[in-house]
Amino acid sequence: MDGLVIEHLNKTLGNRLVVDDLSLRVAPGDLVCLLGPSGCGKTTTLRMIGGFLQSDSGTITINGVDVTTLPPERRPTAMVFQNYALWPHMTVFKNIAYGLRLRKLGRAVVEERVAAMLALVNLTEKRDRHPAELSGGEQQRVALARALVLEPDLLLLDEPLSNLDAKLRVGVREEIREIQQRLQIATVFVTHDQDEALTISDRIAVMSGGRIEQYDDADGLYRLPQTAFVAGFIGAMSTVAGRVVDAGLLLGTSPVPVACAALGEMPGIERGVEWSVGIRPEDVRVDTGGSPTATVLKEVPHGHFKELLLRLDGDDATVIRAYVGTEHPPTGRVALSLARALLYRDGHLVHEVAPLRPAVTALAAP
Amino acid sequence: MSAVRAAVETATAPAAGARSAPAPARRRRPLTPGRVAVGVGMAVLAVFIFGPLLWLMLWAFAGVWHYPALVPQSWSLSWWREIFHYPQLVRSVGLSFTFAPIVTLVSAVVCLPAAYALARFPVPGRRTLLVVLFASNAFPKIGLYITIAGLFYALHLMGTFFGVVLIQLLGTVVFMTWIPAASFASIPRALEDAARDVGAGRLRVFFTVTLPLAAPGIFVAMVLAFLASFDEAQGTFLVGVPNYVTMPVQMYSLVSDYPPQAAAVFAVLLSIPSVALMLLVRKHVLGGALARGFELR
Ligand SMILES: Nc1ncnc2c1ncn2[C@@H]1O[C@H](COP(=O)(O)OP(=O)(O)O)[C@@H](O)[C@H]1O
Ligand SMILES: [Mg+2]
């Protein structure tokens, strides 16, 4: 198969299994994010793909060629390093031209291709500057140009935006995405920032403890986080212990209605067992009428909406979050109902309860 | 030597300069007893350091200078001409300027790879090695030289060119290892990785990325090695005499066998490379393009 194929990759560093049986496929032209908290093995994985680190076992194939044991200079990959790693003693031009010159291309060809790259990243004027004379954003673009000028089969980026200030970050990530799509280059992008991952990726591999927890597109990750870890990592999610009853879900001491009227009668759903219920704040309906089941603890304004922190009756330990409009937000005692809920057991998603047909979707437990 | 120390510090800590905030503008402060004491101390120190040098310069250009006059009674350039009429002295100048560059180069070739290895790879016992290197220079070397002399006799190295190179090398190894090792260590590995990433092999990475970036430190180390070799007298005396009498060795006999003016001229000649190299360090390492190139983010 074309693109990047990683199979059963393992790496132990300092007596710790840092990458644990990791398999991943990146289709040609796709941008895939490795997303996970600091220390979960993202950089280690990327460095093994780039050839800077030898895997203990497993294979890495790029466009059908097994590169597992090749040194970096013989892999069709190009990396943008976290601190850019521009050579401070070379000008912008020389930084970008370095790889081309190694390939014994003629002067004119080198000039032309570097010029084209400089135009692509909007740095034509900075051609003869040294890296120290450039801003962070400009250095970042030089690093990108240096990687892209070699027309690699696979582009690797290690937290390329982490050294930019917040405002610049959004602009540059859109730029990277646009260039990536224009060149249709397969890309692995490492980040710990879910916003970054959700906005620019075709698919996202959420990592934790050296393993891939879930490999999905942004939509799938948000709608159906397959593990409790992903549920907690992507977006806001309240997690509360609950049981299935006739009226819906028994959370705390009160039954909370869920989407469909008679949840307990749905086939395939176990009653009497305790589920870990995952609830997105936008799926919580808060009413002041009816019999109250919760208390509003706090109201947090977010501009165009408000977030309520709620305490369920009979469950003092858990806080449930709900998003409501800014006009007349409910206060005091309220009644809750859910538009949607996810049922987890042993850290894995088992059921999605949603107003679809059928209302309860049984999901194969992994 | 303070210029050298400053040069060493800049050369081995490339990123430091770029980060330090500009110093606030200095304002005139009132004279306090403390400040006066510092001023006097500095003056005494200056006299202590420059006094003998001044005295030397005076002697080098003196015609007649008898005690108790404060300055020579007459001036003369004749000793500058005279000195080149002693073939022995001319030969020693030539020898000094032959040994110093050779020793510097050999030292670089031997020590730089070692410095790189010490900086980059987990060499077992690297701390011990560095400390031993340092210690070998921290104590009077004459004991070491005597031991080595015994070895050199056995190996028929006494009185040979190669023997002199070897004994002079000894005094350069410490600079040539310590300083470049610090320079190499301060180069982020990612810079080397990035070069390999775009297709350069290990050797090419070393010569196009690592070496140029470590250049200021290496340059300073070579200057120090050159001067160490140029000024080395004890070991050279022991191993080289009578075949290879360099300038500092010649100084021993100059003091007893020639008029004081000859010794003074010779001493001034001996310090020319020091001054020239110090100026070079100032120009190229502290203020030049190399320093600018090091302003990493
Ligand atoms: N050379 C090493 N020796 C020992 N442990 C290492 C080494 N490199 C990385 N690690 C450990 O491996 C884990 C994963 O590191 P890394 O891949 O850099 O994580 P991430 O990029 O996701 O933040 C971390 O816990 C780190 O401490
Ligand atoms: Mg990392």
XYZ file of C-alpha atoms and ligand atoms in Angstrom:
691
model
C 0.000 0.000 0.000
C 1.078 3.548 -0.689
C 1.652 6.169 1.953
C 3.052 5.413 5.369
C 2.427 2.050 6.984
C 3.640 1.401 10.512
C 3.204 -2.043 11.966
C 3.715 -3.171 15.557
C 6.329 -0.577 16.378
C 8.009 -0.868 19.800
C 10.617 1.204 21.518
C 12.041 0.988 25.015
C 13.993 3.944 26.353
C 15.619 3.890 29.764
C 13.772 0.732 30.820
C 10.403 2.158 29.851
C 8.243 1.025 26.966
C 7.804 4.426 25.339
C 6.134 3.205 22.143
C 3.952 0.173 22.656
C 2.919 -1.978 19.671
C 1.964 1.013 17.575
C 0.395 0.528 14.160
C -0.691 3.376 11.906
C -1.502 4.052 8.276
C -1.290 7.418 6.602
C -2.835 7.573 3.142
C -1.032 9.571 0.437
C -2.013 13.229 0.617
C -3.426 12.955 4.129
C -2.428 15.001 7.132
C -2.453 12.892 10.276
C -1.936 14.298 13.741
C -0.336 12.389 16.577
C -2.161 13.946 19.488
C -1.519 13.227 23.125
C -0.279 14.643 26.383
C 3.386 15.409 26.924
C 5.486 12.271 27.376
C 3.127 9.879 25.601
C 5.699 8.958 22.942
C 4.797 11.244 20.036
C 8.297 12.559 19.401
C 9.787 9.101 19.823
C 7.392 7.752 17.198
C 8.156 10.617 14.819
C 11.903 10.185 15.272
C 11.583 6.512 14.409
C 9.683 7.425 11.244
C 12.397 9.948 10.349
C 15.179 7.470 11.075
C 16.771 9.295 14.010
C 15.910 6.492 16.359
C 15.984 2.767 15.652
C 12.886 0.828 16.651
C 13.258 -2.275 18.807
C 10.785 -4.153 16.647
C 8.119 -3.491 14.042
C 8.252 -2.200 10.487
C 7.925 1.171 8.801
C 7.064 1.238 5.106
C 6.856 4.341 2.949
C 5.199 3.988 -0.468
C 5.872 0.271 -0.392
C 9.559 0.581 0.543
C 10.624 -0.842 3.884
C 12.670 1.910 5.530
C 12.786 0.420 9.015
C 16.557 0.198 9.174
C 17.548 3.022 6.804
C 19.432 6.054 8.188
C 17.633 9.421 7.948
C 19.626 10.562 4.925
C 18.296 7.639 2.911
C 14.618 8.002 3.804
C 12.154 9.921 1.639
C 11.065 11.917 4.661
C 11.634 15.517 5.685
C 11.273 16.832 9.179
C 10.406 20.192 10.657
C 12.004 20.194 14.095
C 10.414 21.591 17.227
C 12.937 24.434 17.534
C 13.278 24.606 13.742
C 16.967 23.594 13.897
C 17.969 26.110 11.240
C 21.706 26.310 10.710
C 22.688 29.637 12.251
C 25.818 30.052 10.134
C 23.925 29.828 6.844
C 21.592 32.326 5.230
C 17.962 31.502 4.545
C 18.927 30.662 0.970
C 21.738 28.344 2.041
C 19.565 26.634 4.622
C 17.013 25.751 1.962
C 19.583 24.989 -0.748
C 21.728 22.680 1.430
C 19.806 19.496 0.619
C 19.531 20.342 -3.076
C 23.258 20.951 -3.340
C 23.945 17.498 -1.907
C 21.958 16.118 -4.809
C 24.448 17.567 -7.284
C 21.856 19.668 -9.056
C 23.018 22.498 -11.278
C 23.283 26.020 -9.883
C 20.379 27.250 -11.961
C 18.100 24.429 -10.841
C 18.959 25.026 -7.192
C 18.353 28.773 -7.541
C 15.041 28.174 -9.223
C 13.713 25.640 -6.749
C 14.772 27.635 -3.710
C 13.176 30.730 -5.211
C 9.947 28.815 -5.781
C 9.978 27.631 -2.152
C 10.698 31.114 -0.832
C 7.730 32.364 -2.804
C 5.551 29.566 -1.445
C 6.305 30.497 2.163
C 6.378 34.230 1.450
C 10.003 34.834 2.351
C 11.528 35.998 -0.904
C 12.779 39.210 0.691
C 14.554 37.379 3.518
C 16.639 35.253 1.178
C 20.020 36.544 2.392
C 19.232 36.931 6.068
C 20.596 34.711 8.800
C 18.113 32.788 10.964
C 18.930 34.972 13.983
C 17.592 37.955 12.077
C 14.162 36.388 11.522
C 11.073 36.305 13.710
C 9.835 32.999 15.117
C 7.137 32.717 12.469
C 9.629 33.379 9.695
C 12.077 30.819 11.058
C 9.228 28.348 11.156
C 8.497 28.972 7.480
C 12.167 28.595 6.545
C 12.174 25.228 8.312
C 9.067 24.226 6.366
C 10.596 25.389 3.085
C 13.812 23.504 3.823
C 11.803 20.335 4.326
C 9.502 20.784 1.338
C 12.105 21.787 -1.243
C 13.292 18.187 -1.444
C 9.799 17.049 -2.428
C 9.724 14.323 0.221
C 7.164 11.529 0.163
C 6.408 12.185 3.789
C 6.538 15.396 5.794
C 7.125 15.139 9.541
C 6.401 18.004 11.918
C 7.176 17.929 15.643
C 5.061 20.486 17.486
C 5.967 23.053 14.844
C 3.829 25.783 16.373
C 4.691 25.407 20.039
C 7.231 28.241 19.953
C 4.879 30.765 18.398
C 2.551 33.030 20.310
C -1.114 32.104 20.361
C -2.264 34.512 17.689
C 0.414 33.562 15.186
C -0.189 29.893 15.840
C -3.660 29.902 14.311
C -2.475 31.708 11.179
C 0.550 29.485 10.671
C -1.350 26.249 11.161
C -3.812 27.277 8.470
C -0.875 28.131 6.232
C 0.708 24.738 6.837
C -2.566 22.994 6.093
C -3.044 24.965 2.905
C 0.460 24.247 1.628
C 0.083 20.598 2.571
C -3.148 20.328 0.597
C -1.756 22.220 -2.356
C 1.256 19.877 -2.560
C -0.831 16.829 -1.619
C 1.969 15.584 0.595
C 1.429 12.895 3.202
C 2.127 14.466 6.584
C 2.523 13.375 10.181
C 2.014 16.280 12.543
C 2.815 15.915 16.232
C 0.968 18.109 18.709
C -0.413 18.128 22.223
C -2.961 20.810 21.322
C -6.354 19.311 20.463
C -7.564 22.483 18.766
C -4.630 22.302 16.410
C -5.272 18.638 15.703
C -9.033 18.970 15.240
C -8.769 21.900 12.830
C -6.074 20.769 10.410
C -6.126 16.956 10.297
C -7.681 14.500 7.949
C -7.319 11.950 10.717
C -6.041 12.054 14.267
C -4.268 9.356 16.247
C -4.855 10.038 19.923
C -1.944 8.611 21.910
C -1.531 7.751 25.545
C 1.258 5.804 27.213
C 2.874 4.869 23.904
C -0.311 3.415 22.422
C -2.861 4.726 19.973
C -6.149 5.039 21.831
C -8.202 5.937 18.795
C -7.516 6.714 15.151
C -10.342 8.653 13.601
C -11.329 11.927 11.970
C -12.133 14.965 14.085
C -15.845 14.305 13.892
C -15.608 10.700 14.977
C -13.264 11.525 17.842
C -15.609 14.138 19.167
C -18.864 12.279 18.650
C -17.746 8.794 19.647
C -14.635 8.829 21.797
C -13.900 5.129 22.039
C -12.095 5.181 25.360
C -12.475 7.069 28.591
C -9.053 8.613 27.951
C -10.094 10.058 24.594
C -13.399 11.197 26.083
C -11.529 13.133 28.729
C -8.876 14.444 26.369
C -10.959 15.722 23.447
C -13.412 18.502 24.187
C -15.338 18.903 27.422
C -17.047 15.829 28.815
C -18.692 15.210 32.173
C -18.362 11.690 33.465
C -20.760 10.348 36.070
C -21.698 6.914 37.377
C -25.217 5.823 36.393
C -27.648 2.970 35.800
C -30.260 2.339 33.137
C -33.821 2.629 34.432
C -37.243 2.850 32.778
C -37.272 6.626 32.746
C -33.777 6.968 31.332
C -30.549 7.057 33.322
C -30.373 7.075 37.085
C -27.668 9.584 37.847
C -27.193 10.239 41.556
C -30.623 9.648 43.085
C -32.685 11.087 40.269
C -33.770 9.549 36.993
C -32.672 11.747 34.098
C -34.588 11.323 30.831
C -32.448 10.630 27.759
C -33.531 11.494 24.227
C -35.874 8.597 23.739
C -38.613 7.964 26.224
C -38.138 4.382 27.287
C -34.451 3.657 27.340
C -34.796 0.695 29.626
C -36.934 -1.173 27.115
C -34.400 -0.906 24.340
C -32.908 -4.240 23.331
C -29.302 -4.974 23.984
C -28.817 -2.641 26.886
C -28.037 -4.075 30.289
C -29.963 -2.868 33.282
C -28.795 -3.104 36.843
C -25.134 -2.615 36.039
C -23.210 0.550 36.690
C -22.049 2.471 33.651
C -19.664 5.318 33.412
C -21.816 7.864 31.593
C -20.134 10.454 29.396
C -22.106 13.609 28.721
C -21.112 16.501 26.442
C -22.170 19.890 27.873
C -24.123 20.759 24.730
C -26.271 17.620 25.169
C -27.597 18.675 28.577
C -31.034 20.355 28.675
C -31.661 22.460 31.758
C -35.305 23.296 32.671
C -36.696 25.294 35.527
C -40.112 23.548 35.317
C -40.858 19.944 36.247
C -39.438 18.115 39.232
C -35.912 19.358 39.921
C -33.016 16.855 39.916
C -29.993 19.161 40.201
C -28.716 22.467 41.544
C -26.861 25.174 39.646
C -23.566 25.775 41.428
C -21.986 28.308 39.190
C -22.407 30.164 35.957
C -19.380 30.781 33.725
C -19.765 33.246 30.841
C -18.040 32.312 27.569
C -19.135 35.208 25.386
C -21.843 33.859 23.123
C -22.915 31.127 25.529
C -22.800 30.344 29.217
C -21.547 27.270 30.982
C -23.402 26.004 34.048
C -21.777 23.844 36.684
C -24.458 21.557 38.099
C -24.641 19.189 41.051
C -26.897 16.177 40.777
C -29.054 15.297 43.735
C -27.489 12.418 45.646
C -24.074 12.768 44.009
C -21.952 15.408 45.691
C -18.738 14.272 44.071
C -19.521 14.979 40.440
C -20.012 18.211 38.589
C -21.980 18.163 35.343
C -21.373 20.889 32.791
C -24.061 22.309 30.553
C -23.985 24.974 27.847
C -26.947 27.346 27.770
C -27.820 30.573 25.973
C -26.895 33.911 27.462
C -30.500 35.080 28.020
C -32.150 34.205 31.330
C -29.901 31.299 32.273
C -31.574 28.989 34.796
C -30.570 29.334 38.431
C -31.254 27.432 41.638
C -33.064 24.108 41.397
C -33.391 22.702 37.887
C -34.497 19.601 36.014
C -32.021 17.913 33.685
C -32.546 15.864 30.561
C -30.008 14.567 28.069
C -30.085 14.690 24.298
C -27.303 12.198 24.083
C -25.102 10.097 26.346
C -22.227 7.661 25.989
C -21.998 4.561 28.140
C -18.532 3.288 29.053
C -17.452 0.200 30.881
C -13.858 -0.606 31.814
C -12.742 2.517 30.028
C -14.269 1.519 26.697
C -17.331 2.865 24.893
C -20.127 0.306 24.746
C -23.306 2.218 23.870
C -24.219 5.496 22.307
C -27.642 6.718 23.430
C -28.832 9.236 20.850
C -32.039 10.375 19.149
C -31.352 8.254 16.121
C -32.877 5.070 14.918
C -32.250 2.813 16.686
C -31.975 5.013 19.710
C -29.410 2.773 21.272
C -26.435 1.835 19.168
C -24.518 -1.116 20.431
C -20.851 -0.581 19.785
C -18.544 -3.501 19.688
C -16.354 -3.391 22.716
C -12.736 -3.594 21.576
C 44.991 36.783 29.290
C 41.596 38.257 30.130
C 40.873 38.685 26.433
C 41.409 34.981 26.040
C 39.182 34.116 28.940
C 36.428 36.316 27.566
C 36.927 34.734 24.173
C 36.691 31.283 25.651
C 33.497 32.154 27.420
C 31.840 33.565 24.312
C 33.081 30.761 22.190
C 31.799 28.024 24.408
C 28.483 29.599 25.341
C 27.171 30.745 21.996
C 23.591 31.398 22.987
C 24.349 33.388 26.094
C 25.176 36.670 24.408
C 21.951 36.859 22.488
C 19.764 36.471 25.518
C 21.318 38.890 27.946
C 19.370 42.114 28.246
C 21.168 45.327 27.309
C 22.906 46.817 30.325
C 21.282 49.949 31.686
C 23.102 53.152 30.804
C 25.893 53.847 33.259
C 25.555 56.950 35.376
C 28.241 58.916 37.158
C 28.296 57.946 40.806
C 29.885 59.933 43.646
C 33.352 58.946 44.826
C 33.028 56.718 47.861
C 35.923 55.275 49.872
C 35.084 51.879 48.418
C 35.297 53.111 44.863
C 38.556 54.906 45.573
C 39.988 51.691 47.035
C 38.970 49.768 43.921
C 40.567 52.429 41.760
C 43.830 52.299 43.686
C 43.790 48.525 43.577
C 43.349 48.565 39.812
C 46.220 51.026 39.450
C 48.528 48.850 41.546
C 47.540 45.830 39.503
C 48.209 47.720 36.271
C 51.663 48.740 37.473
C 52.304 45.173 38.523
C 51.360 43.808 35.109
C 52.536 46.563 32.812
C 55.535 47.739 34.796
C 57.814 44.868 33.809
C 56.578 45.072 30.232
C 57.377 48.756 30.121
C 60.787 48.082 31.601
C 61.333 45.461 28.921
C 60.341 47.840 26.153
C 62.699 50.468 27.524
C 65.566 48.021 27.553
C 64.799 46.880 24.030
C 65.332 50.396 22.738
C 68.085 51.425 25.137
C 71.584 52.379 24.020
C 73.169 53.088 27.378
C 71.283 52.660 30.623
C 73.194 52.749 33.886
C 71.851 52.628 37.398
C 70.336 54.765 38.943
C 68.821 56.585 35.925
C 65.050 56.113 35.600
C 65.206 56.046 31.813
C 68.066 55.071 29.488
C 70.760 57.663 28.957
C 70.697 57.049 25.230
C 68.353 55.314 22.804
C 69.247 52.898 20.066
C 67.695 50.551 17.554
C 70.986 48.806 17.061
C 70.062 45.731 19.086
C 67.155 45.026 16.789
C 69.682 44.804 13.959
C 72.334 43.186 16.113
C 70.202 40.278 17.183
C 69.901 39.025 13.641
C 73.660 38.788 13.367
C 73.790 35.908 15.804
C 72.992 32.868 13.635
C 72.004 30.915 16.729
C 69.347 33.447 17.604
C 68.027 33.629 14.059
C 67.782 29.875 13.961
C 65.825 29.796 17.217
C 63.300 32.295 15.828
C 62.872 30.069 12.797
C 62.500 26.974 14.964
C 59.911 28.554 17.207
C 57.820 29.557 14.240
C 58.160 26.048 12.841
C 57.286 24.110 15.969
C 54.325 26.209 17.076
C 52.177 25.778 13.941
C 53.110 22.100 13.589
C 52.318 21.358 17.218
C 49.038 23.302 16.915
C 47.974 21.339 13.844
C 48.979 17.944 15.210
C 47.203 18.801 18.440
C 44.046 19.743 16.536
C 44.097 16.583 14.462
C 44.574 14.407 17.538
C 42.343 16.235 20.017
C 39.355 17.462 18.001
C 37.927 14.012 17.258
C 38.401 13.161 20.923
C 36.691 16.399 21.951
C 33.771 15.602 19.649
C 33.456 12.098 21.011
C 33.557 13.380 24.583
C 30.840 15.907 23.800
C 28.539 13.639 21.846
C 28.847 10.053 23.003
C 28.575 8.499 26.438
C 32.307 7.705 26.587
C 32.918 5.656 29.724
C 35.027 7.550 32.232
C 34.793 10.847 30.364
C 34.688 12.885 33.563
C 37.793 11.172 34.864
C 39.557 11.729 31.572
C 38.796 15.436 31.559
C 39.882 15.805 35.156
C 43.130 13.907 34.529
C 43.829 16.105 31.513
C 43.237 19.126 33.656
C 45.311 17.835 36.554
C 48.263 17.056 34.279
C 48.467 20.781 33.590
C 47.611 22.002 37.049
C 50.877 20.809 38.609
C 54.459 21.783 37.757
C 55.303 19.805 34.670
C 58.995 19.353 35.326
C 58.411 16.093 37.215
C 56.364 14.760 34.349
C 59.034 15.880 31.888
C 61.783 14.062 33.766
C 59.786 10.848 33.634
C 59.060 11.341 29.966
C 62.705 12.112 29.301
C 63.568 8.653 30.576
C 61.053 7.157 28.183
C 62.326 9.308 25.320
C 65.888 8.078 25.882
C 64.693 4.537 25.565
C 62.783 5.369 22.376
C 65.672 7.437 20.946
C 63.485 10.512 20.843
C 65.846 12.769 22.765
C 67.198 15.572 20.617
C 64.813 14.780 17.763
C 62.306 17.036 16.028
C 59.525 14.575 16.701
C 60.480 14.393 20.360
C 60.152 18.156 20.717
C 56.754 18.096 18.968
C 55.608 15.372 21.344
C 56.735 17.152 24.491
C 55.139 20.416 23.368
C 51.917 18.619 22.480
C 51.572 17.746 26.122
C 50.907 21.337 27.080
C 48.298 21.866 24.358
C 46.114 18.807 24.878
C 44.189 20.375 27.692
C 42.999 23.402 25.674
C 42.436 21.366 22.562
C 40.156 18.963 24.374
C 38.331 21.033 26.975
C 37.401 24.064 24.909
C 36.292 22.370 21.681
C 34.434 19.724 23.718
C 32.423 22.505 25.346
C 31.811 24.061 21.933
C 30.667 20.783 20.421
C 28.427 20.070 23.387
C 26.722 23.437 23.029
C 25.625 22.715 19.456
C 22.057 21.381 19.530
C 21.912 17.866 18.168
C 18.859 18.830 16.163
C 21.128 20.906 13.913
C 23.029 17.752 13.017
C 19.850 15.713 12.726
C 18.414 18.304 10.360
C 21.426 17.970 8.069
C 21.161 14.190 8.004
C 17.440 14.554 7.377
C 18.040 16.373 4.082
C 20.555 13.783 2.951
C 23.993 14.484 4.405
C 26.103 11.589 5.688
C 27.783 11.732 9.092
C 31.097 13.030 7.788
C 29.530 15.757 5.700
C 27.388 16.829 8.645
C 30.527 17.163 10.727
C 32.341 19.320 8.199
C 29.427 21.492 7.057
C 27.458 21.953 10.270
C 29.294 20.858 13.403
C 32.766 22.156 12.623
C 31.716 25.630 11.405
C 29.505 26.064 14.453
C 32.273 25.006 16.824
C 34.794 27.157 14.945
C 35.051 30.016 17.461
C 35.866 27.600 20.264
C 38.286 25.655 18.099
C 39.927 28.887 16.972
C 40.455 30.004 20.548
C 41.814 26.580 21.449
C 44.254 26.724 18.542
C 45.421 30.183 19.576
C 46.046 28.937 23.092
C 47.809 25.842 21.788
C 49.983 27.940 19.508
C 50.990 30.191 22.375
C 51.539 27.269 24.728
C 53.871 25.683 22.199
C 55.529 28.983 21.350
C 56.241 29.759 24.995
C 57.158 26.249 26.079
C 60.710 26.188 27.487
C 61.134 23.467 30.110
C 60.207 20.420 28.082
C 61.806 21.723 24.901
C 64.986 22.459 26.810
C 65.052 18.949 28.210
C 64.288 17.141 24.972
C 65.533 19.480 22.248
C 68.888 20.789 23.439
C 71.325 21.058 21.739
C 69.734 20.307 18.372
C 66.534 22.276 18.736
C 66.860 25.508 20.681
C 63.669 27.520 20.339
C 63.264 31.155 21.374
C 62.113 30.599 24.959
C 64.921 28.077 25.496
C 67.360 30.568 24.034
C 66.149 33.085 26.593
C 67.904 31.091 29.317
C 71.335 31.609 27.805
C 70.548 35.081 26.497
C 70.237 36.422 29.995
C 73.711 35.213 30.941
C 75.614 35.348 27.658
C 74.379 38.514 25.931
C 73.841 42.163 26.938
C 70.478 42.944 28.555
C 69.300 44.723 25.399
C 69.510 41.498 23.409
C 67.385 39.684 25.966
C 64.869 42.522 25.979
C 64.574 42.596 22.201
C 64.172 38.854 22.220
C 61.512 39.008 24.880
C 59.605 41.593 22.885
C 59.884 39.393 19.794
C 58.621 36.494 21.844
C 55.493 38.382 22.839
C 54.598 39.530 19.307
C 52.599 36.377 18.469
C 50.695 36.712 21.747
C 49.643 40.253 20.988
C 48.849 39.501 17.351
C 46.753 36.449 18.201
C 44.904 38.229 20.982
C 43.930 40.955 18.529
C 42.816 38.292 16.064
C 40.651 36.637 18.713
C 39.103 39.969 19.543
C 38.331 40.697 15.935
C 37.043 37.338 14.773
C 35.579 35.623 17.772
C 34.226 38.457 19.846
C 33.094 40.871 17.178
C 33.040 39.054 13.883
C 30.583 37.165 11.770
C 31.105 34.040 13.835
C 29.679 35.696 16.923
C 26.738 37.019 14.937
C 26.045 33.613 13.471
C 25.758 32.273 16.976
C 22.849 34.422 17.987
C 20.531 31.465 18.121
C 17.018 32.084 19.133
N 16.623 8.989 25.565
C 15.663 8.704 26.458
N 15.936 7.945 27.536
C 14.982 7.638 28.430
N 13.707 8.037 28.332
C 13.365 8.796 27.287
C 14.319 9.172 26.292
N 13.694 9.927 25.367
C 12.418 10.021 25.772
N 12.213 9.341 26.917
C 10.940 9.206 27.620
O 10.012 8.682 26.736
C 8.753 9.257 26.946
C 8.176 9.757 25.635
O 8.944 10.810 25.186
P 8.509 11.640 23.903
O 8.384 10.727 22.749
O 9.469 12.757 23.770
O 7.089 12.204 24.320
P 6.200 13.336 23.656
O 6.859 13.791 22.407
O 4.882 12.691 23.408
O 6.081 14.413 24.673
C 8.932 10.352 27.973
O 8.419 9.896 29.184
C 10.408 10.547 28.048
O 10.782 10.875 29.346
Mg 7.596 15.787 21.941
